[in-house]
PDB file of C-alpha atoms in Angstrom:
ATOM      1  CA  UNK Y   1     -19.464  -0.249   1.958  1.00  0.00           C
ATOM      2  CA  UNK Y   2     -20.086  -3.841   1.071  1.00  0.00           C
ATOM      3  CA  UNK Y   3     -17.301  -6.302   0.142  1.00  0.00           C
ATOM      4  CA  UNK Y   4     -18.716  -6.270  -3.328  1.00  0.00           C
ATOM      5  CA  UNK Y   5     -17.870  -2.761  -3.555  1.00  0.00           C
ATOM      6  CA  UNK Y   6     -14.940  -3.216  -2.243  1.00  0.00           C
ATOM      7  CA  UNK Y   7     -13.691  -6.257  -4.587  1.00  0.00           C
ATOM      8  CA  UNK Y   8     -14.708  -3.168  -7.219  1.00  0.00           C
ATOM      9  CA  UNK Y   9     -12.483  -0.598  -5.946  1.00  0.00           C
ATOM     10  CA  UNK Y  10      -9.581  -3.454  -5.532  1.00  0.00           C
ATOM     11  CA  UNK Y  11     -10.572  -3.960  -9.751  1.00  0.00           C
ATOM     12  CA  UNK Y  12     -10.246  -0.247 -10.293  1.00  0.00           C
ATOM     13  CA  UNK Y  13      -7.007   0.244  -8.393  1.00  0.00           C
ATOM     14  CA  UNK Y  14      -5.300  -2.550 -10.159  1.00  0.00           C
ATOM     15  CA  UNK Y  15      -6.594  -1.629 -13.863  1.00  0.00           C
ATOM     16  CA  UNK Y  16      -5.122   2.301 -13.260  1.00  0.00           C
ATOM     17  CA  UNK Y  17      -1.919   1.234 -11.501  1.00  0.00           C
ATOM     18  CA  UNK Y  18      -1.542  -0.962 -14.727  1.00  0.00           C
ATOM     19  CA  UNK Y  19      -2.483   2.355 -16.905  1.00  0.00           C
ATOM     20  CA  UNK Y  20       0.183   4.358 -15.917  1.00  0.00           C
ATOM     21  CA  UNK Y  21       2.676   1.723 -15.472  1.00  0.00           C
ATOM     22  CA  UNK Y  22       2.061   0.904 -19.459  1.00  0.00           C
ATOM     23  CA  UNK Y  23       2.256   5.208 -20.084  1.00  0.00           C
ATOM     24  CA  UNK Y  24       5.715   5.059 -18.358  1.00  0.00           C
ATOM     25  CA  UNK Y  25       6.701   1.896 -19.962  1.00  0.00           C
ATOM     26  CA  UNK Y  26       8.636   0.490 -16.870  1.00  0.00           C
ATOM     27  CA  UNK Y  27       8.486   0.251 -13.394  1.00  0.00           C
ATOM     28  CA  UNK Y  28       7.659  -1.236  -9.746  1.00  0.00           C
ATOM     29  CA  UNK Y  29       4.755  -3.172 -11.109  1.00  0.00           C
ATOM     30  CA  UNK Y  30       5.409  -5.870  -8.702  1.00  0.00           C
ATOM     31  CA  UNK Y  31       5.029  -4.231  -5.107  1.00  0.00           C
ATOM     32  CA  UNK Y  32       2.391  -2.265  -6.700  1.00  0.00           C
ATOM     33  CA  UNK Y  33       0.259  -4.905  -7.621  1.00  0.00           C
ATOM     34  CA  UNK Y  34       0.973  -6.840  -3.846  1.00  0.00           C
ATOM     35  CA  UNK Y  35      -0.809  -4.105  -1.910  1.00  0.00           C
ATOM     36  CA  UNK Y  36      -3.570  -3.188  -4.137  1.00  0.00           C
ATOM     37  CA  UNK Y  37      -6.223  -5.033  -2.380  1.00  0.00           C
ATOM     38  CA  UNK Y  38      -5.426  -3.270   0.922  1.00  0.00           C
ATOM     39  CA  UNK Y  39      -5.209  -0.146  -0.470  1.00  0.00           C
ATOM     40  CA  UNK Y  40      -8.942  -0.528  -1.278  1.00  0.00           C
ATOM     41  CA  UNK Y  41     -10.114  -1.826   1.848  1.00  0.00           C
ATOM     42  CA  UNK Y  42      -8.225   1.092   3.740  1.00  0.00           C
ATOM     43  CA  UNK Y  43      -9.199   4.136   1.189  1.00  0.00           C
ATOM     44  CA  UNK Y  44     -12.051   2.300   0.441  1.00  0.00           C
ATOM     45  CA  UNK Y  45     -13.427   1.978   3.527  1.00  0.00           C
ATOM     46  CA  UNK Y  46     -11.632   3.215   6.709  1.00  0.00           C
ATOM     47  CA  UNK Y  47      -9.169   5.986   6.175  1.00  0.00           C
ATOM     48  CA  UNK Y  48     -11.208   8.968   7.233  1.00  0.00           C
ATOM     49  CA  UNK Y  49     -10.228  11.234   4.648  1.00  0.00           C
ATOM     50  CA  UNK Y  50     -11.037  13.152   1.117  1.00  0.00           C
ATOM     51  CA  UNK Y  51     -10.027  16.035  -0.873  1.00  0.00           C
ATOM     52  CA  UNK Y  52     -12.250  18.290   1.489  1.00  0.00           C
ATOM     53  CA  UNK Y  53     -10.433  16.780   4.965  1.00  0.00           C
ATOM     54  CA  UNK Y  54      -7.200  16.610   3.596  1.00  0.00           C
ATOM     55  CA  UNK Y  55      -5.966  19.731   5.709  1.00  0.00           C
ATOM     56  CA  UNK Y  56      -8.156  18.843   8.759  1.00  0.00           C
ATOM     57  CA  UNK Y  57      -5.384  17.754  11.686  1.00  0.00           C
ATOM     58  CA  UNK Y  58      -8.313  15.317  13.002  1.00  0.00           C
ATOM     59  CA  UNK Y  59      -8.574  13.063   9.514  1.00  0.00           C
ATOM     60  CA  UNK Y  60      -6.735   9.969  10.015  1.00  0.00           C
ATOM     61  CA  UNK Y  61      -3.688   9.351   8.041  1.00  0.00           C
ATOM     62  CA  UNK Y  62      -1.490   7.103   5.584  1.00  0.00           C
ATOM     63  CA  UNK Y  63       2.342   6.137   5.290  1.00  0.00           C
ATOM     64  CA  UNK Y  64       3.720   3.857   2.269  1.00  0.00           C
ATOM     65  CA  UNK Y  65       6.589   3.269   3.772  1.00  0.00           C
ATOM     66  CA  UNK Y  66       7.611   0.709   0.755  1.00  0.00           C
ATOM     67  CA  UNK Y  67       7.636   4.192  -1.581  1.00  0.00           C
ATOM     68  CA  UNK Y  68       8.166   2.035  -4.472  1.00  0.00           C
ATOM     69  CA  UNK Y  69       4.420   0.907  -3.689  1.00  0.00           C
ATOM     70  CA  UNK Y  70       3.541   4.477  -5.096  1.00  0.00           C
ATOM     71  CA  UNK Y  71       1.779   3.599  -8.064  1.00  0.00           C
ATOM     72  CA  UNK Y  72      -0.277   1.987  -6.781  1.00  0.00           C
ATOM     73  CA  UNK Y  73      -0.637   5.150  -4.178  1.00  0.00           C
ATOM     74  CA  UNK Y  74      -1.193   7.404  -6.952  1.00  0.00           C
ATOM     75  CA  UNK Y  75      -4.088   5.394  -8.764  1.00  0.00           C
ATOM     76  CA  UNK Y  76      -5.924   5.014  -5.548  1.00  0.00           C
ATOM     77  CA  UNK Y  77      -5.595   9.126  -4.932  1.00  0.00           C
ATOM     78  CA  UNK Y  78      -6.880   9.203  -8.727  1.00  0.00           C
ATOM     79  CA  UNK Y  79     -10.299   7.226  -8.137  1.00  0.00           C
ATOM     80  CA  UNK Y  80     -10.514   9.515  -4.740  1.00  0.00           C
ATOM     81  CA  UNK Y  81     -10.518  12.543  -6.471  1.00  0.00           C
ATOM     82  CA  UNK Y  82      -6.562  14.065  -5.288  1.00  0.00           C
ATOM     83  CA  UNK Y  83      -5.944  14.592  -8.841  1.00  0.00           C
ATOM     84  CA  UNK Y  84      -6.742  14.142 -12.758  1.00  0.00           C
ATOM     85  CA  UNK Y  85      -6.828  10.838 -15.226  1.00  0.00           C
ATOM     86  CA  UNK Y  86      -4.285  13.171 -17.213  1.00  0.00           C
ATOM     87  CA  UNK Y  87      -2.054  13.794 -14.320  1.00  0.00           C
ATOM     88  CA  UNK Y  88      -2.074  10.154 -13.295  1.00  0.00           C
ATOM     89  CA  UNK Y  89      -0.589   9.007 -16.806  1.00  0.00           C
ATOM     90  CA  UNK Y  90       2.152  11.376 -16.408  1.00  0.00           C
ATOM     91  CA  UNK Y  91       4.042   9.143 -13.985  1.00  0.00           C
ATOM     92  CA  UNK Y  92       7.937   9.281 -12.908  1.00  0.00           C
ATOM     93  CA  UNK Y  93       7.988  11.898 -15.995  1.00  0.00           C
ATOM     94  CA  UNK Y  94      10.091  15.180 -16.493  1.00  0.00           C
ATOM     95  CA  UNK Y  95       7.644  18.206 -14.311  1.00  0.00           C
ATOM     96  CA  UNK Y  96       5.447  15.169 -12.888  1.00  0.00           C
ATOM     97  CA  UNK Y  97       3.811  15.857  -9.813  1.00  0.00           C
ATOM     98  CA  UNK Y  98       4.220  11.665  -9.037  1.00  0.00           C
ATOM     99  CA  UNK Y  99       7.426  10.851  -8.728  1.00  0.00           C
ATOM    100  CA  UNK Y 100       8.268   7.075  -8.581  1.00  0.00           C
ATOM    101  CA  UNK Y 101       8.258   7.043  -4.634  1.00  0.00           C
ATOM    102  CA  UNK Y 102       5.500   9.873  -3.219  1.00  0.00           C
ATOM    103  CA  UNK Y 103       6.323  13.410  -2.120  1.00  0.00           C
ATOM    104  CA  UNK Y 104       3.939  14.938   0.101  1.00  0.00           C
ATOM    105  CA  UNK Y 105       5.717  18.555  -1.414  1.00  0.00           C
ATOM    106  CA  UNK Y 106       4.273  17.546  -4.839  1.00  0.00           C
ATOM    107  CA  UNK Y 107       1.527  15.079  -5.073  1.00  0.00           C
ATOM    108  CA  UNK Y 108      -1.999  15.642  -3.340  1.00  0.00           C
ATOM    109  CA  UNK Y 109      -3.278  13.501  -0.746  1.00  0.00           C
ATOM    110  CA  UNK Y 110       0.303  12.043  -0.310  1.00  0.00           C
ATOM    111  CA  UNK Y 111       1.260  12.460   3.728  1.00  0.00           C
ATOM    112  CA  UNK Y 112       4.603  11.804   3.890  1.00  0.00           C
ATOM    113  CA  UNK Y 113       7.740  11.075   1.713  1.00  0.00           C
ATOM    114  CA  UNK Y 114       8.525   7.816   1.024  1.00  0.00           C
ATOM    115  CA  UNK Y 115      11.826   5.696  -0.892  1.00  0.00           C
ATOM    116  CA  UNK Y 116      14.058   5.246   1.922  1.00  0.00           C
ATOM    117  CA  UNK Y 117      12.807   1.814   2.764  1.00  0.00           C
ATOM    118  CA  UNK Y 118      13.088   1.112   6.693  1.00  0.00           C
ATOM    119  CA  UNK Y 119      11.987   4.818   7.116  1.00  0.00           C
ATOM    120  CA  UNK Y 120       7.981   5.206   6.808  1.00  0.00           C
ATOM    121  CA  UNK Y 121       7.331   3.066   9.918  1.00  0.00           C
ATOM    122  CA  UNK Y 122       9.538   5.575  11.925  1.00  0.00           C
ATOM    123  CA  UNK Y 123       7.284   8.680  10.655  1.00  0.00           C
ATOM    124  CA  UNK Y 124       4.526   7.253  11.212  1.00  0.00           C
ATOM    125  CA  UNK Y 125       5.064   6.184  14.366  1.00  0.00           C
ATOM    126  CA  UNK Y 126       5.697   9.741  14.963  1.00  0.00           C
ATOM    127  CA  UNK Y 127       2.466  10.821  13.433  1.00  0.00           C
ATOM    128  CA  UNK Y 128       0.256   8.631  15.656  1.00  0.00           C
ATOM    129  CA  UNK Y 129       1.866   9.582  18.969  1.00  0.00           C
ATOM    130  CA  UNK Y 130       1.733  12.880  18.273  1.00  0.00           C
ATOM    131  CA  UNK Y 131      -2.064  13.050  17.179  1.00  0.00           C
ATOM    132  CA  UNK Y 132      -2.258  10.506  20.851  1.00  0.00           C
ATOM    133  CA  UNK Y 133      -0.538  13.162  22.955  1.00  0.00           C
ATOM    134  CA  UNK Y 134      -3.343  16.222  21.138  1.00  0.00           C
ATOM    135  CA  UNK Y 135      -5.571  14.333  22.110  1.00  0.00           C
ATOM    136  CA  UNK Y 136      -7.170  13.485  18.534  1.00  0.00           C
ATOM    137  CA  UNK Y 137      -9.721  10.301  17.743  1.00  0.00           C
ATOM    138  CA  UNK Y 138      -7.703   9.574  14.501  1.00  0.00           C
ATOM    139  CA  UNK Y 139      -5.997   6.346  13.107  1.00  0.00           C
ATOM    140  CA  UNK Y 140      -2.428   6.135  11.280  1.00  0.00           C
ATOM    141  CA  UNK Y 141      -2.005   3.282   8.634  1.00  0.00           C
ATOM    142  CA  UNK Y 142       1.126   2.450   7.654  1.00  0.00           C
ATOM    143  CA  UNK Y 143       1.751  -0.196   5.035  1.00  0.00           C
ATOM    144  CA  UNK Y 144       5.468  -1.562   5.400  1.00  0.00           C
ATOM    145  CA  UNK Y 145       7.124  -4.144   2.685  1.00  0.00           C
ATOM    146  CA  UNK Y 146       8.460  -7.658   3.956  1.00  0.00           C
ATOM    147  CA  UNK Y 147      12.152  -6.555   2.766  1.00  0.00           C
ATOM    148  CA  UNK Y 148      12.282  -3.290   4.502  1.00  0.00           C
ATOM    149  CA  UNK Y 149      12.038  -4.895   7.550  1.00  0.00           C
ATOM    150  CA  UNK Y 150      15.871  -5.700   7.184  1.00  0.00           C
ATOM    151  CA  UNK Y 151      16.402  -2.492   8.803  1.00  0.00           C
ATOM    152  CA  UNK Y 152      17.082  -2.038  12.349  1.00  0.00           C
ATOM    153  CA  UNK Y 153      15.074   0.912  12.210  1.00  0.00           C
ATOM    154  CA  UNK Y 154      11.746  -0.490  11.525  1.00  0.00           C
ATOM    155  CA  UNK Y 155      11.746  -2.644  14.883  1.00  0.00           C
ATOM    156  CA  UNK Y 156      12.942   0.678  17.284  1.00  0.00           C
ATOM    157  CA  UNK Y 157       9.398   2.437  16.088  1.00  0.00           C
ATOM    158  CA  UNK Y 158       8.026  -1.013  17.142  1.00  0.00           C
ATOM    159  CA  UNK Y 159       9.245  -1.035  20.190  1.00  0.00           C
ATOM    160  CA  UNK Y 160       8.430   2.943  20.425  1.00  0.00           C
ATOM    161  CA  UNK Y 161       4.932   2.478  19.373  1.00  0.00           C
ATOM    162  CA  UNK Y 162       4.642  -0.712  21.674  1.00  0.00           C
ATOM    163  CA  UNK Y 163       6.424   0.921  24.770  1.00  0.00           C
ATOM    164  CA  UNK Y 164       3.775   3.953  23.947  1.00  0.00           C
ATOM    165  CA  UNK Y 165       0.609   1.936  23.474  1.00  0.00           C
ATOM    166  CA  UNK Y 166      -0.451   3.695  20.361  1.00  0.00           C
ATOM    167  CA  UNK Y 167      -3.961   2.119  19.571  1.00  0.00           C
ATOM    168  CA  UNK Y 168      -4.012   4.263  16.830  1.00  0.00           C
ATOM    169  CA  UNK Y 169      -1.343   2.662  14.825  1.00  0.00           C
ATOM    170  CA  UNK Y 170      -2.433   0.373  12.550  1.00  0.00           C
ATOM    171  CA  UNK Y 171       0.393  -0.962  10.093  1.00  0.00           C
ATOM    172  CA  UNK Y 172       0.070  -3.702   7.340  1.00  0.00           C
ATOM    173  CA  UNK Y 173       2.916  -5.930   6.388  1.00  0.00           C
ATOM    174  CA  UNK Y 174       2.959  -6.748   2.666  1.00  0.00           C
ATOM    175  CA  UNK Y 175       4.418  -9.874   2.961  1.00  0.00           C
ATOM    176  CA  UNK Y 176       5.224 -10.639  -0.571  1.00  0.00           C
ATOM    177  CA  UNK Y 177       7.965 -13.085   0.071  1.00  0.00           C
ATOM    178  CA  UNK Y 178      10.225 -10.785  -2.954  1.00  0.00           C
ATOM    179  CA  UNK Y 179      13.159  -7.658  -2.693  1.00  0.00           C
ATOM    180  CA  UNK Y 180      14.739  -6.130  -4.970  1.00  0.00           C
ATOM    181  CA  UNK Y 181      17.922  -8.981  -5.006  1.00  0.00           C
ATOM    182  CA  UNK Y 182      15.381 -11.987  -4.695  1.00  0.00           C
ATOM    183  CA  UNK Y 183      13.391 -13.894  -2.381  1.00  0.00           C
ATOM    184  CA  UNK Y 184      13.188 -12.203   1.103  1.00  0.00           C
ATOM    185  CA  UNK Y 185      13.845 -15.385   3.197  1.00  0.00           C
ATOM    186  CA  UNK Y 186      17.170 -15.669   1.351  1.00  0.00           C
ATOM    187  CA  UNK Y 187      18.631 -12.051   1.839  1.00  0.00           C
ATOM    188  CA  UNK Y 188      17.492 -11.953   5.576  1.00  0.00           C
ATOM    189  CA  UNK Y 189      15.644 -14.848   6.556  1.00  0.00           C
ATOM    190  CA  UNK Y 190      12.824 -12.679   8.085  1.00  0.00           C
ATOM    191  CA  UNK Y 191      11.372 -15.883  10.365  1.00  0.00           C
ATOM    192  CA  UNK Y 192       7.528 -15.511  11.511  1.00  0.00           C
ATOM    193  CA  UNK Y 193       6.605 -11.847  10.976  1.00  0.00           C
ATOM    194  CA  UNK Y 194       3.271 -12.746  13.434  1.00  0.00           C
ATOM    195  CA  UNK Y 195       5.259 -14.333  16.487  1.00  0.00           C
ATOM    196  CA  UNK Y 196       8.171 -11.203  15.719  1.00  0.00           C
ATOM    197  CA  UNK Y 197       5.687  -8.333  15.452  1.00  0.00           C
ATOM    198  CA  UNK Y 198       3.743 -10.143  18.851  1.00  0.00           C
ATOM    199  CA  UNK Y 199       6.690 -10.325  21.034  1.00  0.00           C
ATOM    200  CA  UNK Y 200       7.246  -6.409  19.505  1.00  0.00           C
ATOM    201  CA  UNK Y 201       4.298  -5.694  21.641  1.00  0.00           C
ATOM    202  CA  UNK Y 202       1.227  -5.603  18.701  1.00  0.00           C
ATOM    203  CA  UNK Y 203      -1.891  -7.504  18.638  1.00  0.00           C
ATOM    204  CA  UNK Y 204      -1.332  -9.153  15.228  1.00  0.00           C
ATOM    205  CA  UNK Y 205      -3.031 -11.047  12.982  1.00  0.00           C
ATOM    206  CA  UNK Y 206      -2.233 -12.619   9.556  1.00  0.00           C
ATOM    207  CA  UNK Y 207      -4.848 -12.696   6.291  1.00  0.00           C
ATOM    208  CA  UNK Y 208      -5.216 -13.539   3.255  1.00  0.00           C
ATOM    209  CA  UNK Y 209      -3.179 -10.395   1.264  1.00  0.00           C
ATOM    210  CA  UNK Y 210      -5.682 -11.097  -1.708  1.00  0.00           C
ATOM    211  CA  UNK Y 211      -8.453 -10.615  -0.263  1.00  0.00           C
ATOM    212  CA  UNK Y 212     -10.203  -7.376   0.514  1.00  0.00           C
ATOM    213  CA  UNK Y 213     -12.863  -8.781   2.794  1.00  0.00           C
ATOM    214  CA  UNK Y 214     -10.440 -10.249   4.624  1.00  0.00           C
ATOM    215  CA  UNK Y 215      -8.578  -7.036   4.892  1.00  0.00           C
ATOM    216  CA  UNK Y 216     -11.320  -4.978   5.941  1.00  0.00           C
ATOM    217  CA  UNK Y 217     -12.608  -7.454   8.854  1.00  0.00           C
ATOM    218  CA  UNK Y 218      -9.000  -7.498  10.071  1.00  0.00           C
ATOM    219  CA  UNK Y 219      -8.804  -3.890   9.979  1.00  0.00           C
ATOM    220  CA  UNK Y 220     -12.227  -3.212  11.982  1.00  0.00           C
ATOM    221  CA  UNK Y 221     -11.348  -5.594  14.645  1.00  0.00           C
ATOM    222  CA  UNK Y 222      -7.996  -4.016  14.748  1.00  0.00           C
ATOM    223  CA  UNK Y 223     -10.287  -0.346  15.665  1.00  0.00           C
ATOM    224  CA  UNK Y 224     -11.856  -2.482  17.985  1.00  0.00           C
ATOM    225  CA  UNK Y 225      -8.721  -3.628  19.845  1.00  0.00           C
ATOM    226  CA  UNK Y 226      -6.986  -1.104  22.485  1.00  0.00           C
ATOM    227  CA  UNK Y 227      -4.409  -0.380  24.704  1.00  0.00           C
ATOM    228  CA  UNK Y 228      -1.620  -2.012  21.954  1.00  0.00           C
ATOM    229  CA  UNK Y 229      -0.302  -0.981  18.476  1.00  0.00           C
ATOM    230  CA  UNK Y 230      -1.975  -3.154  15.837  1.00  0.00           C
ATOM    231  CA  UNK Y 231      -0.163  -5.321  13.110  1.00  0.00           C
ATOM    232  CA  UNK Y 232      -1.845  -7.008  10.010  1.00  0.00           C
ATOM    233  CA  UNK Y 233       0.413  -9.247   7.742  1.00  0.00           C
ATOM    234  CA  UNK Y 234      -0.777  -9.407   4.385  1.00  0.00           C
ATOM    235  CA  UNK Y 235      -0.014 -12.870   2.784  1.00  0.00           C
ATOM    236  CA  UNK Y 236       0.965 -11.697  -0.883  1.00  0.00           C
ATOM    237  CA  UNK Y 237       2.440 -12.536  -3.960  1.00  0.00           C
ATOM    238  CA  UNK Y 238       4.419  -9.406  -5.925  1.00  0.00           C
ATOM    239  CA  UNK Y 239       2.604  -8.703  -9.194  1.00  0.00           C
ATOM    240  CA  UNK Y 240      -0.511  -9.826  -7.415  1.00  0.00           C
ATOM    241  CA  UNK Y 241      -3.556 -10.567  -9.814  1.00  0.00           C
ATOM    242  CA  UNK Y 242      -2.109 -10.691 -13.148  1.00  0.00           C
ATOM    243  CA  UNK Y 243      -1.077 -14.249 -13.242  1.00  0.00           C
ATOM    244  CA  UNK Y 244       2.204 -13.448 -15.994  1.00  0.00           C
ATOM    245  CA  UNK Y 245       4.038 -10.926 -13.057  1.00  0.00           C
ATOM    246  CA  UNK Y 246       3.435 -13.248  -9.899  1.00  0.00           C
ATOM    247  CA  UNK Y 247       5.699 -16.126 -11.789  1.00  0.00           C
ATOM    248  CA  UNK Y 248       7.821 -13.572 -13.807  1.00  0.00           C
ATOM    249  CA  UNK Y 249      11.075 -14.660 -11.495  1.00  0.00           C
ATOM    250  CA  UNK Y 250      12.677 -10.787 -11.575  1.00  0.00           C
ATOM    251  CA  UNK Y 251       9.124  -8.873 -10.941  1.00  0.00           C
ATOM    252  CA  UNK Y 252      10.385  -5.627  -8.566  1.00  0.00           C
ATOM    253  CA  UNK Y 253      11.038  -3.722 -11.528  1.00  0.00           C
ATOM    254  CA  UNK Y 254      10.453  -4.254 -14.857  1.00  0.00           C
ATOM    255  CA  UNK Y 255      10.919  -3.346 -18.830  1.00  0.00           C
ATOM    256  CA  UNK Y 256       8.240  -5.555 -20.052  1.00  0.00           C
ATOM    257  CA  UNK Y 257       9.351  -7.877 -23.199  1.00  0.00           C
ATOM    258  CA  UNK Y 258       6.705  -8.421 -25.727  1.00  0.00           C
ATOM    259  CA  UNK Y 259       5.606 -11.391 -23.492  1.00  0.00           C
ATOM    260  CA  UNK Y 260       4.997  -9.179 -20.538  1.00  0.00           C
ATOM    261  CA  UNK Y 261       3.531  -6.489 -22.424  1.00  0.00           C
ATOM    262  CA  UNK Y 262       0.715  -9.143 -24.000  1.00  0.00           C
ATOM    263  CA  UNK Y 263      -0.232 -10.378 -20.544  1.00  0.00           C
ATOM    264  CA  UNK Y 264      -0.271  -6.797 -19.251  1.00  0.00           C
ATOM    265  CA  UNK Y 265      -2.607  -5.505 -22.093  1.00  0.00           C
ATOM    266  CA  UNK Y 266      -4.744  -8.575 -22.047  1.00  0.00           C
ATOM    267  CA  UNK Y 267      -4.997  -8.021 -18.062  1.00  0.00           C
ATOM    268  CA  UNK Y 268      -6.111  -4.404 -18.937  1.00  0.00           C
ATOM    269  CA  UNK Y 269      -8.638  -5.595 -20.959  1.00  0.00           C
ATOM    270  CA  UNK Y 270     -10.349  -8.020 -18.930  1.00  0.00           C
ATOM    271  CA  UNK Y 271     -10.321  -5.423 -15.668  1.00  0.00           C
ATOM    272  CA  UNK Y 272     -11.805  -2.966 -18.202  1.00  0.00           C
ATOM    273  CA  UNK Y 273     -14.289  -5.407 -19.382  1.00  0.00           C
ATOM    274  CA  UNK Y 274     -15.314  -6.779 -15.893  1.00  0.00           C
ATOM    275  CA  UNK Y 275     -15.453  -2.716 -14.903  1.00  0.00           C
ATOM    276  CA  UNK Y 276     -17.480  -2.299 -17.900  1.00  0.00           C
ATOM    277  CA  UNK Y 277     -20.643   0.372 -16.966  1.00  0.00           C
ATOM    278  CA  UNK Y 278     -18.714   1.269 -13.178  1.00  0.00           C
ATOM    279  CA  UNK Y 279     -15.795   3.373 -15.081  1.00  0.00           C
ATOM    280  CA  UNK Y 280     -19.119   4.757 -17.529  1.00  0.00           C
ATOM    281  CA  UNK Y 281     -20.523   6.141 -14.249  1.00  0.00           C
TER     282      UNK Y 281
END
């Protein structure tokens, strides 16, 4: 798939996580928004897996550890096919199927459970040495959040997946500098996530979080790499691409004002316009 295509599936992502967001009327828009682009590069592009595969032990698999990330999650399982336009709108809602953090019991295409923050890494961790010691040629992703990383857990799968060598780990950092009380580096200074994650043991790397070429290379030279656990920090900005949420100062969750609301329907409208003739398709 060519970055072009891949800048498209980014557009579509954002537009739909924006869709049901505005159906809800509230929610994580912020860390939604943050990991959009890699969530197209990875579905887009490298996670070996569709509604047909879903069952097959030898597809590769996905984590979201940051569970508030899920709807961005569930608009990406949309476009892929996991489930209905319809179903998609009914977000976080009484007899949903998508709660506000996934639930591999309810939602399709959804691997494991996510909302205890410092947890996913663990699982997934678990996941990838298991499929290592059956002897599968699969890949784990694992997308943590910059704040989660406060827990002490996080850094013992490191070391596990490190001490392990488990090539077929692949986790990406959203680094969006914002938790739920305020700016990461003032809750728990987390220093440099590249030199931490290193000495952890991974072959690491830092890109641009915004950009889903850069994504993508970083994730095919991360196949390439073996022998080590492989780390890719995303350099992001919560409420990525619409320019009202990355400088709204409380953006983790939010009840849009009218203010927010007129930047989020005028950001609708442009990703509608600019997918114009794809979404006809």
């Amino acid at each position: 798939m060519l970055a072009t295509q891949l800048e498209t599936a980014a557009k579509q992502i954002r537009l739909y996580t924006l869709k049901e967001l505005k159906a809800l009327g509230f929610g994580h828009f912020g860390g939604s928004l943050s990991i959009v682009e890699a969530l197209a590069a990875i579905y887009g592009k490298h996670l070996n897996v569709d509604t047909d595969t879903a069952n097959d032990p030898n597809r590769d698999y996905f984590v979201l550890s940051k569970g508030h990330g899920g709807p961005a999650l569930y608009a990406t399982l949309f476009l892929k096919g996991f489930f209905s336009e319809e179903v998609l709108y009914t977000l976080n809602q009484n007899g949903t199927t998508l709660p506000s953090h996934p639930d591999r019991n309810l939602t399709p295409g959804v691997d494991m459970t996510c909302g205890s923050l410092g947890q996913g890494i663990s699982a997934a961790t678990g996941i990838a040495y298991g499929n290592k010691l059956a002897g599968q040629d699969n890949y784990t992703f694992c997308i943590v959040g910059d704040g989660e990383l406060n827990e002490g857990q996080c850094w013992e799968a490191f070391q596990f997946a490190s001490h392990h060598k488990l090539e077929n780990l692949i986790v990406l950092l959203d680094d969006n500098k914002k938790q739920l009380d305020g700016p990461t580096k003032d809750i728990i200074d987390p220093l440099d996530f590249v030199a931490k994650l290193t000495a952890f043991g991974f072959e690491t790397v830092e890109v641009d979080g915004s950009s889903v070429d850069a994504i993508d290379k970083a994730i095919a030279q991360a196949k390439e790499n073996k022998g080590k656990p492989q780390a890719i920090v995303l350099d992001t900005i919560k409420g990525q691409g619409v320019k009202h949420l990355e400088e709204k100062a409380d953006n983790h969750h939010v009840r849009p004002n009218e203010e927010d609301w007129k930047a989020i329907n005028e950001a609708i409208e442009t990703l509608e316009e600019q997918l114009e003739g794809v979404l006809a398709k």
